[in-house]
Coordinates of C-alpha atoms and ligand atoms in Angstrom, one line a residue:
X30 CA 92.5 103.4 67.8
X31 CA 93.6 101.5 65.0
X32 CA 93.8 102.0 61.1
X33 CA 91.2 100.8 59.2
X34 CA 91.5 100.3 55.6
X35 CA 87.7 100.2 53.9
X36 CA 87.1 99.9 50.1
X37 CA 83.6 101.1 48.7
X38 CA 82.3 99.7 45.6
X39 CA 81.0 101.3 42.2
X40 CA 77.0 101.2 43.9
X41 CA 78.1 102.4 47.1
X42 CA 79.4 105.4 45.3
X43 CA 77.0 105.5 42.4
X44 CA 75.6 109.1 43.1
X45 CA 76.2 112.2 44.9
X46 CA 74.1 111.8 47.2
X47 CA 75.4 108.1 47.6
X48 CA 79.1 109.5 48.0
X49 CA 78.1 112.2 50.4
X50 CA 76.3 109.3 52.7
X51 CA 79.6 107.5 52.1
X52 CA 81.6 110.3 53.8
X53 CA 79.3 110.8 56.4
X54 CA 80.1 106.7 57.5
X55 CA 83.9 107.8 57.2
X56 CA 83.6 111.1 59.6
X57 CA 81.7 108.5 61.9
X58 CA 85.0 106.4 61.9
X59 CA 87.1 109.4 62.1
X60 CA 85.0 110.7 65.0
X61 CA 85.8 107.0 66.5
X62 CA 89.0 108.0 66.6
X63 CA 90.5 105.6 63.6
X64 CA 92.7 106.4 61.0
X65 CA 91.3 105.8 57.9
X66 CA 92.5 104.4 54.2
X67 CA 89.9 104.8 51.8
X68 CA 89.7 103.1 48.4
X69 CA 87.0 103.6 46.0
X70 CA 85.6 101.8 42.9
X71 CA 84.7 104.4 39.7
X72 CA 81.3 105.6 40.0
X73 CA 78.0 102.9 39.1
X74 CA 78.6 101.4 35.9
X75 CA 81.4 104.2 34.6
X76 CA 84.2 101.5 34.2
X77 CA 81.6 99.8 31.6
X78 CA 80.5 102.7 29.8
X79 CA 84.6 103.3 29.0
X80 CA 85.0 100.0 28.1
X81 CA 81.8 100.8 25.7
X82 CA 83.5 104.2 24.3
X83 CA 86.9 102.1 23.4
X84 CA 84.9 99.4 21.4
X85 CA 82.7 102.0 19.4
X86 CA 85.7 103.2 18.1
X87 CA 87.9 99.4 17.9
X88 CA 87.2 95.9 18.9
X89 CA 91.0 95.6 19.5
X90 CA 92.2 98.7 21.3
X91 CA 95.4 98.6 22.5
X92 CA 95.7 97.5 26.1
X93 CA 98.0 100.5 27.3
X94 CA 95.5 103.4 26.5
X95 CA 93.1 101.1 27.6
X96 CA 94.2 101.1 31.3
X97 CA 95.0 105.0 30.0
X98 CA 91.2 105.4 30.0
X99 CA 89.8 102.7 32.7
X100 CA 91.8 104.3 35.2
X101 CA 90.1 107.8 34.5
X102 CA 87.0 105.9 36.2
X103 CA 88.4 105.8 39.9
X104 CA 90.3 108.9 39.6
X105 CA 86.5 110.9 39.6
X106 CA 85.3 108.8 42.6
X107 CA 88.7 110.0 44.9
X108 CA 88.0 113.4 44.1
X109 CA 84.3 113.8 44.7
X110 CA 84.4 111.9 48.2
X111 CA 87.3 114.2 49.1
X112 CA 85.7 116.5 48.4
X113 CA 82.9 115.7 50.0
X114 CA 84.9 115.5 53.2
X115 CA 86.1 119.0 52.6
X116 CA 83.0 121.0 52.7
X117 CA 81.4 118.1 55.7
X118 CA 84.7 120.0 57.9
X119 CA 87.0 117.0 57.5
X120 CA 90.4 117.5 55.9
X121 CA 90.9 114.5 53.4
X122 CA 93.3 114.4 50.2
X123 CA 93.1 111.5 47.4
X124 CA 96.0 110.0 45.4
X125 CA 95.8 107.6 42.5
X126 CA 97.3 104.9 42.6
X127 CA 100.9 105.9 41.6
X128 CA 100.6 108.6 44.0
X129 CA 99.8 106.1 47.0
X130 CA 103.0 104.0 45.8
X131 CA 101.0 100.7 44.4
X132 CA 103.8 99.3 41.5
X133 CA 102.7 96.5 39.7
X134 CA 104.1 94.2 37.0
X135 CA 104.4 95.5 33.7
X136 CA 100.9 93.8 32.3
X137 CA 98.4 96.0 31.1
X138 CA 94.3 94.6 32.0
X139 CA 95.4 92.4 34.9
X140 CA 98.4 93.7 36.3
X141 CA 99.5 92.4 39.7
X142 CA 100.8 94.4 42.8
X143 CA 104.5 94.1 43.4
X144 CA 104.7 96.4 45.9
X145 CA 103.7 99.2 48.0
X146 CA 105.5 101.7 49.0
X147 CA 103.3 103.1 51.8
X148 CA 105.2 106.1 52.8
X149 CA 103.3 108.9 51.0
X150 CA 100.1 108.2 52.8
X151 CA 102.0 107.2 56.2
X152 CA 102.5 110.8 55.7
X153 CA 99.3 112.2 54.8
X154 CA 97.9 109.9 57.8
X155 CA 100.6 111.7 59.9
X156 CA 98.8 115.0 59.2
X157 CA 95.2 113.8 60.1
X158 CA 93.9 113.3 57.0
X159 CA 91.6 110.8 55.6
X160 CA 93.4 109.0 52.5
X161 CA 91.2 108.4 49.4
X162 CA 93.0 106.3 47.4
X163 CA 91.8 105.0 43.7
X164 CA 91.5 101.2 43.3
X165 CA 92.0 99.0 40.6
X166 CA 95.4 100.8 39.5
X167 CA 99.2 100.8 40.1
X168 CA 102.1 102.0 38.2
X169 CA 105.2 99.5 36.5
X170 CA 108.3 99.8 36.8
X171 CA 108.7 101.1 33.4
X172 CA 106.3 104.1 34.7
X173 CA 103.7 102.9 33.2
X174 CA 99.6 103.1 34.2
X175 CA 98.3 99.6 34.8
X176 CA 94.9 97.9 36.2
X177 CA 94.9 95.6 38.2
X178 CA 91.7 93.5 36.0
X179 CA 88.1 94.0 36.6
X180 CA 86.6 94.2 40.2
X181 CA 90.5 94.6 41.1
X182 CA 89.7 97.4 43.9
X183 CA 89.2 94.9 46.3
X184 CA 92.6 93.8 46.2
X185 CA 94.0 97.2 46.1
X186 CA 92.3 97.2 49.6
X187 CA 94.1 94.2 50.6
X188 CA 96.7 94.8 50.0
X189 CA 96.8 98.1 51.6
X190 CA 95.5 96.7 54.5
X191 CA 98.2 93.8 54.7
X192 CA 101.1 97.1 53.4
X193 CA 99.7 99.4 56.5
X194 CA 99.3 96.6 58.8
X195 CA 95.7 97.3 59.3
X196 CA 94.0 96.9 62.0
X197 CA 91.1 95.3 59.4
X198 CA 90.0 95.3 56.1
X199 CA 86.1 96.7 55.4
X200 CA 84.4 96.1 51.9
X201 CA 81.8 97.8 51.6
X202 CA 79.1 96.7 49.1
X203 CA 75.5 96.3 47.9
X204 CA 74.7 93.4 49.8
X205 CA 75.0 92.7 53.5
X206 CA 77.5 90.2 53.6
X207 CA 78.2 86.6 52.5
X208 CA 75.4 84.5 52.7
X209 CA 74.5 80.8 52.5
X210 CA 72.8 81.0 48.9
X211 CA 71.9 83.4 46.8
X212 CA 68.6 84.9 48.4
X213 CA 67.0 86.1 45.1
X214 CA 67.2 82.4 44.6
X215 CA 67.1 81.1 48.1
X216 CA 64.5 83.2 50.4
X217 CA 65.8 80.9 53.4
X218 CA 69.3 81.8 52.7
X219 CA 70.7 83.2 55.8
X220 CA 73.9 85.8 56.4
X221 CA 77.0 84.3 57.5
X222 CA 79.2 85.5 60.8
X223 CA 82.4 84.3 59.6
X224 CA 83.7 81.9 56.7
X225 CA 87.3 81.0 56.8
X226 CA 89.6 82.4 54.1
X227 CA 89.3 78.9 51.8
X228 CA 85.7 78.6 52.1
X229 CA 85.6 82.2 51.0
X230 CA 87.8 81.6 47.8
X231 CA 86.0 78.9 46.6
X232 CA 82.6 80.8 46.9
X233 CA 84.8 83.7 45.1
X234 CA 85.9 81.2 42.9
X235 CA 82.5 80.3 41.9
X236 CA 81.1 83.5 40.9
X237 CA 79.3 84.7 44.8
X238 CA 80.6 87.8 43.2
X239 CA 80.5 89.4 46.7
X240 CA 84.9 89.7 46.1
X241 CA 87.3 89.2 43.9
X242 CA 89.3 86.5 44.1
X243 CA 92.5 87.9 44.5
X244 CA 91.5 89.9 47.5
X245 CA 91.0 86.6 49.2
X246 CA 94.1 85.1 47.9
X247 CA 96.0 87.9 49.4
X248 CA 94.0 88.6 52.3
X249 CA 94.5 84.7 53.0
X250 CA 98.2 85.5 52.7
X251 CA 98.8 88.4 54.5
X252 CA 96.0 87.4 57.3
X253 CA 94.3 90.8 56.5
X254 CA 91.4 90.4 58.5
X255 CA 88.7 91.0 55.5
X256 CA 85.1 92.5 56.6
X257 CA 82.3 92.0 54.2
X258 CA 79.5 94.3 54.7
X259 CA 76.6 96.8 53.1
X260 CA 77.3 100.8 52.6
X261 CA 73.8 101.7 53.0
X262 CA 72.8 99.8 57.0
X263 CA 74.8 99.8 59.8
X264 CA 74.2 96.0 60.2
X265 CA 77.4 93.6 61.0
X266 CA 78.4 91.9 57.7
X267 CA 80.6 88.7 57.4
X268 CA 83.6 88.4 58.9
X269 CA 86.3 86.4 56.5
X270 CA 89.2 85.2 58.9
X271 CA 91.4 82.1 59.7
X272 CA 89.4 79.9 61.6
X273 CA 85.7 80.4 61.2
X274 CA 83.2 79.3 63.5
X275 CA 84.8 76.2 64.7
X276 CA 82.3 75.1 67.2
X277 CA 78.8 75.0 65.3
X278 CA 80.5 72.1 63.2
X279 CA 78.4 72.9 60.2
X280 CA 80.2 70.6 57.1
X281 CA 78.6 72.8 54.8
X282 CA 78.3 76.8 54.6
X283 CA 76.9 77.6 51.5
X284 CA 75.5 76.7 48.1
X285 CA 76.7 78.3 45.5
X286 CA 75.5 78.3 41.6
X287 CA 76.7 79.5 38.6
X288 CA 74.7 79.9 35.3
X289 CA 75.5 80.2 32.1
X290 CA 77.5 77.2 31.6
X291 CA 78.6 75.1 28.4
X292 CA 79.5 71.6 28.1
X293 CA 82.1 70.3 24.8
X294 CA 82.9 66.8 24.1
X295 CA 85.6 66.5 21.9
X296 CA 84.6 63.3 20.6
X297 CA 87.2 60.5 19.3
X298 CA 90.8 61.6 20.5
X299 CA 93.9 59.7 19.5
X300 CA 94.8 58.6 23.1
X301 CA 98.4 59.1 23.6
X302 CA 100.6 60.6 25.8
X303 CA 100.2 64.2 25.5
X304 CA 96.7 64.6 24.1
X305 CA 95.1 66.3 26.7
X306 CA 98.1 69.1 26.7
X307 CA 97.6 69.7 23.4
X308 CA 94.5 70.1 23.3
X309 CA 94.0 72.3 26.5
X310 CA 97.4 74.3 25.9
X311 CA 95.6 75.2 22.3
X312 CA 92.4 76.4 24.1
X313 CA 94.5 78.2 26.6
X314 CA 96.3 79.9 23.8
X315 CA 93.2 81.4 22.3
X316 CA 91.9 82.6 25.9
X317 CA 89.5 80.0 26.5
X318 CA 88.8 79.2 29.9
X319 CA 88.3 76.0 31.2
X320 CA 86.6 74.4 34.1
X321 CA 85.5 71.2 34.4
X322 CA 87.7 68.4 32.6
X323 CA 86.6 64.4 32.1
X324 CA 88.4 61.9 30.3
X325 CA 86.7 58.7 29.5
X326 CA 88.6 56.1 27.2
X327 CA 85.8 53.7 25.4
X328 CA 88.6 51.9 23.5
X329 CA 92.8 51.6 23.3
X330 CA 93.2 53.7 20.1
X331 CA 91.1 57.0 21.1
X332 CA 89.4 58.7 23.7
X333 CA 86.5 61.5 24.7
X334 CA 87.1 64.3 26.5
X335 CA 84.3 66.9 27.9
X336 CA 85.0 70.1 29.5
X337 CA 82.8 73.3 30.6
X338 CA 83.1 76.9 30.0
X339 CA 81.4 79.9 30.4
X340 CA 78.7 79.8 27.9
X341 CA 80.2 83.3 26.7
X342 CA 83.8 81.6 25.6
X343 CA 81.8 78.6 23.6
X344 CA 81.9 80.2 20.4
X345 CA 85.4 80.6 20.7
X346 CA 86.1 77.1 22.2
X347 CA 84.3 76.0 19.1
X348 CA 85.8 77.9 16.8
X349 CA 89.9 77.3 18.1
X350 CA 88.8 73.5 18.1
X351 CA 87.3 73.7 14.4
X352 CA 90.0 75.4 13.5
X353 CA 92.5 72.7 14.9
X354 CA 90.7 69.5 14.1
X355 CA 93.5 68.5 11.9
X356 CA 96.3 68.8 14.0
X357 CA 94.8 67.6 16.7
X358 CA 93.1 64.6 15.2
X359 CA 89.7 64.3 16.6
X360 CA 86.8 63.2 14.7
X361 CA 83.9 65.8 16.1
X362 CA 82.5 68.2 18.7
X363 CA 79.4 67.9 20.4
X364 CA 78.2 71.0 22.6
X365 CA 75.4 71.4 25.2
X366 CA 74.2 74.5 26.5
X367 CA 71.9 75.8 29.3
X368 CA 73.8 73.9 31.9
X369 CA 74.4 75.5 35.6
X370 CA 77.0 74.2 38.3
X371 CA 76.0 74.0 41.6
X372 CA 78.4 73.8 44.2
X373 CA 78.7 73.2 48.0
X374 CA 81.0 74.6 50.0
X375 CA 82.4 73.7 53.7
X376 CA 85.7 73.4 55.3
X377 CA 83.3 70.7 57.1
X378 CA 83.8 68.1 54.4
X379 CA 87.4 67.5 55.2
X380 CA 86.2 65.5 58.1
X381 CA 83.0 64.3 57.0
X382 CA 82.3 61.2 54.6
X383 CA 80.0 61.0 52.6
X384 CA 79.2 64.6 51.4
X385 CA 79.3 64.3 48.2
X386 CA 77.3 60.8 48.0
X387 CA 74.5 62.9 50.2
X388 CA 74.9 65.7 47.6
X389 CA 73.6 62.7 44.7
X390 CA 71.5 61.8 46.6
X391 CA 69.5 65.1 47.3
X392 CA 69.6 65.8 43.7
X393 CA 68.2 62.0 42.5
X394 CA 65.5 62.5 44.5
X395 CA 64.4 65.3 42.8
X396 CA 64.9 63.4 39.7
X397 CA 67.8 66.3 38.6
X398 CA 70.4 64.5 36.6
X399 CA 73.7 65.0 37.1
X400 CA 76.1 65.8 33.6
X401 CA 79.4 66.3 35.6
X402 CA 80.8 66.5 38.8
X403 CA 84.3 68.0 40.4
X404 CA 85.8 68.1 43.8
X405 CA 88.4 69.5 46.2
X406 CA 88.8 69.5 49.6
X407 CA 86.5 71.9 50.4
X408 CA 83.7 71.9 47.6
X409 CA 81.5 69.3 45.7
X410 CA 80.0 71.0 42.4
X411 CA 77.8 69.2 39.8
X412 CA 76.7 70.5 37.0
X413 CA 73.2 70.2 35.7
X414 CA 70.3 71.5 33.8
X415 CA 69.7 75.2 34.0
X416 CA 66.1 75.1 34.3
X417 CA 66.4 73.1 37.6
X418 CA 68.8 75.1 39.2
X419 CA 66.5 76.6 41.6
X420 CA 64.9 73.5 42.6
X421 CA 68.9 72.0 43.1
X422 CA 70.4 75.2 45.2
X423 CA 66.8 75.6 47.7
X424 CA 66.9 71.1 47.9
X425 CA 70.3 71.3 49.1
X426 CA 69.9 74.4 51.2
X427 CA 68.1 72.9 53.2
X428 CA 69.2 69.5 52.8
X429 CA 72.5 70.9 54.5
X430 CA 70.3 72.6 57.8
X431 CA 71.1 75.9 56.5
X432 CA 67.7 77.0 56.1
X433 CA 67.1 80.0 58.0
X434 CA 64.4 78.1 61.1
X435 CA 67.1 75.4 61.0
X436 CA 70.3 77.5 61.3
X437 CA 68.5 79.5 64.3
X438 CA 68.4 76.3 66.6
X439 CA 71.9 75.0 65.4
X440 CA 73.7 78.5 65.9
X441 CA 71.5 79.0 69.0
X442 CA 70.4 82.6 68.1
Ligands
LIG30 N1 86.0 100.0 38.4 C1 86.7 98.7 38.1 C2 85.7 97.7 37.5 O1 84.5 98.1 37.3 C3 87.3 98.1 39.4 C4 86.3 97.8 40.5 O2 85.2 98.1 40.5 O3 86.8 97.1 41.4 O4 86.0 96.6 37.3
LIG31 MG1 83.4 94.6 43.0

């Protein structure tokens, strides 16, 4: 029997009695006959209520005893479930992240791995033991604690997994697996088998919030077969891997939304060459994250120039612009907010014409207007009014055949 890396998230260890029904999944495992790597998330909401403690005493707290106290979150989690495993009969031992040989760049907040230096729980695995190891956190080179940014345990487990060579790569979480929409949103919103590693990132990418990112990115890189599924049933989850489901042919696989978006027009920009570096380089430099960019030139001499954010950075945005209307020369900023992005997603589309005219199409007819649209290979989004984003996400749910009745005859289940 293989190793088997599997990560557990803060709500799959929120409790005790959570992290004793945790260890009880592991013995199963054990029992099984697997080798097991275990990485946990801190406990619930811990890693928030830290973050809470730092800013009653400074907004600006410095970013080393900052990791300093985050990484205090993960460090209770390891012990409790090996404990846990101690008194169930099972010999386990947990290691922080330094102890399990993570090293990662010398960036405190969002620190990426380097390398792993797996010998320590090669070791530990040698003696039979389960290895707890805490996520989120490596060491720099200069000795140094880091984290590895918020949600980062799931690419501790990655990369772990792709460091052990495991056999796969279980996240365990609060919901069952990937699905085609939201179902709070979308009751006919069905679980997914598989979704290939792109799909996955762009649905990552666009706030599914199921993983991180980065776990993707390296799970894509490393071809660490990834495992998405709940701590609390024994149902299958979704399986993230190379080449997903092929043969159903489906051009779409989910609908995904994000809320809370904010539109800015910069509004009369002298249009020459380098204008839009300035004035995205100055945003960048004040943290402002940008998504969705459009250019439109009404005349020679100047030029408008919208953009989204999250509706949390748009008092900054507004602020760094205000603050550089002279340098940068443009007459005024208008801002909209309430907006929502909704976004298809299928490694389908590469293939298939016409996606993203069927995608205005769905949306016209229910008389939802579109304020801007972006695209890649894999993914149509369009962002509109937020009070409509239910009616947009269920429309083109089932618009796509992915509602539940629909799926069932197309996957043949
Ligand atoms: N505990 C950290 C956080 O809340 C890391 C994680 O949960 O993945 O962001
Ligand atoms: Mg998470």
């Amino acid at each position: 029997m293989g190793l088997i890396v599997q990560k557990y998230g803060g709500t799959s260890v929120g409790t005790i009695e959570r992290i004793l029904r945790v260890a009880d999944r592991i013995i199963s495992y054990k029992e099984e006959g697997h080798d097991i790597v275990v990485v946990v998330s801190a406990m619930g909401k811990s890693t928030d209520v830290l973050v809470d403690m730092a800013k009653q005493i400074t907004s600006y707290p410095s970013e080393r005893e900052m990791d300093m106290l985050l990484t205090t979150g993960e460090q209770v989690s390891i012990a409790l479930l090996s404990m846990a495993l101690h008194t169930k009969g099972y010999d386990a031992i947990s290691l922080t992240g330094w102890q399990a040989g993570i090293t990662t760049e010398s960036i405190h907040g969002r620190a990426r791995i380097q390398q792993i230096d797996a010998a320590r729980i090669q070791s530990e695995l040698g003696r039979g033991r389960v290895v707890i190891v805490a996520g989120f956190q490596g060491l720099s080179e200069e000795g140094e604690i880091t984290t590895l940014g918020r949600g980062g345990s799931d690419t501790s487990a990655v990369a772990l997994a792709a460091s052990l060579n495991a056999e796969k790569c279980e996240i365990f979480t609060d919901v069952s697996g990937v699905y085609t929409a939201d179902p709070r949103v979308v009751p006919a919103a069905s679980k997914l088998d598989s979704i290939s590693y792109d799909e996955m990132l762009e649905l990552a990418n666009l706030g599914a919030g199921v993983l991180h990112p980065r776990s993707v990115e390296a799970a894509k890189k490393y071809k660490v077969r990834l495992v998405v599924r709940s701590s609390f049933t024994a149902e299958d989850g979704t399986y993230v891997e190379e080449v997903a489901n092929m043969e159903t042919g489906r051009v779409v696989s989910g609908v995904a939304h994000d809320e809370d978006v904010a539109k800015i027009t910069v509004v009369g920009m002298p249009a020459k060459v380098g204008t839009l570096s300035r004035l995205f380089n100055t945003l960048a430099d004040h943290q402002v994250n940008v998504d969705i960019i459009i250019q439109s030139s009404y005349d020679a001499a100047v030029t408008n120039i919208s953009f989204t954010c999250a509706s949390d950075d748009l008092k900054k945005a507004l602020d760094t612009l205000e603050a550089h209307q002279q340098t940068l020369g443009f007459e005024k900023v208008d801002h909209e907010e309430g907006l929502t992005k909704v976004s298809i997603v299928g490694s389908g589309m590469i293939n298939n014409p016409g996606v993203a005219a069927e995608m205005f199409r769905v949306l016209a007819e229910q008389e939802i207007s579109i304020k801007m649209v972006s695209t890649s290979d894999i993914k149509v989004s369009c962002v509109i009014p937020a009070h409509l984003t239910e009616l947009a996400v269920r429309s083109l749910h089932s618009a796509y055949g992915l509602d539940v009745a629909e799926t069932a005859v197309v996957h043949g289940l």
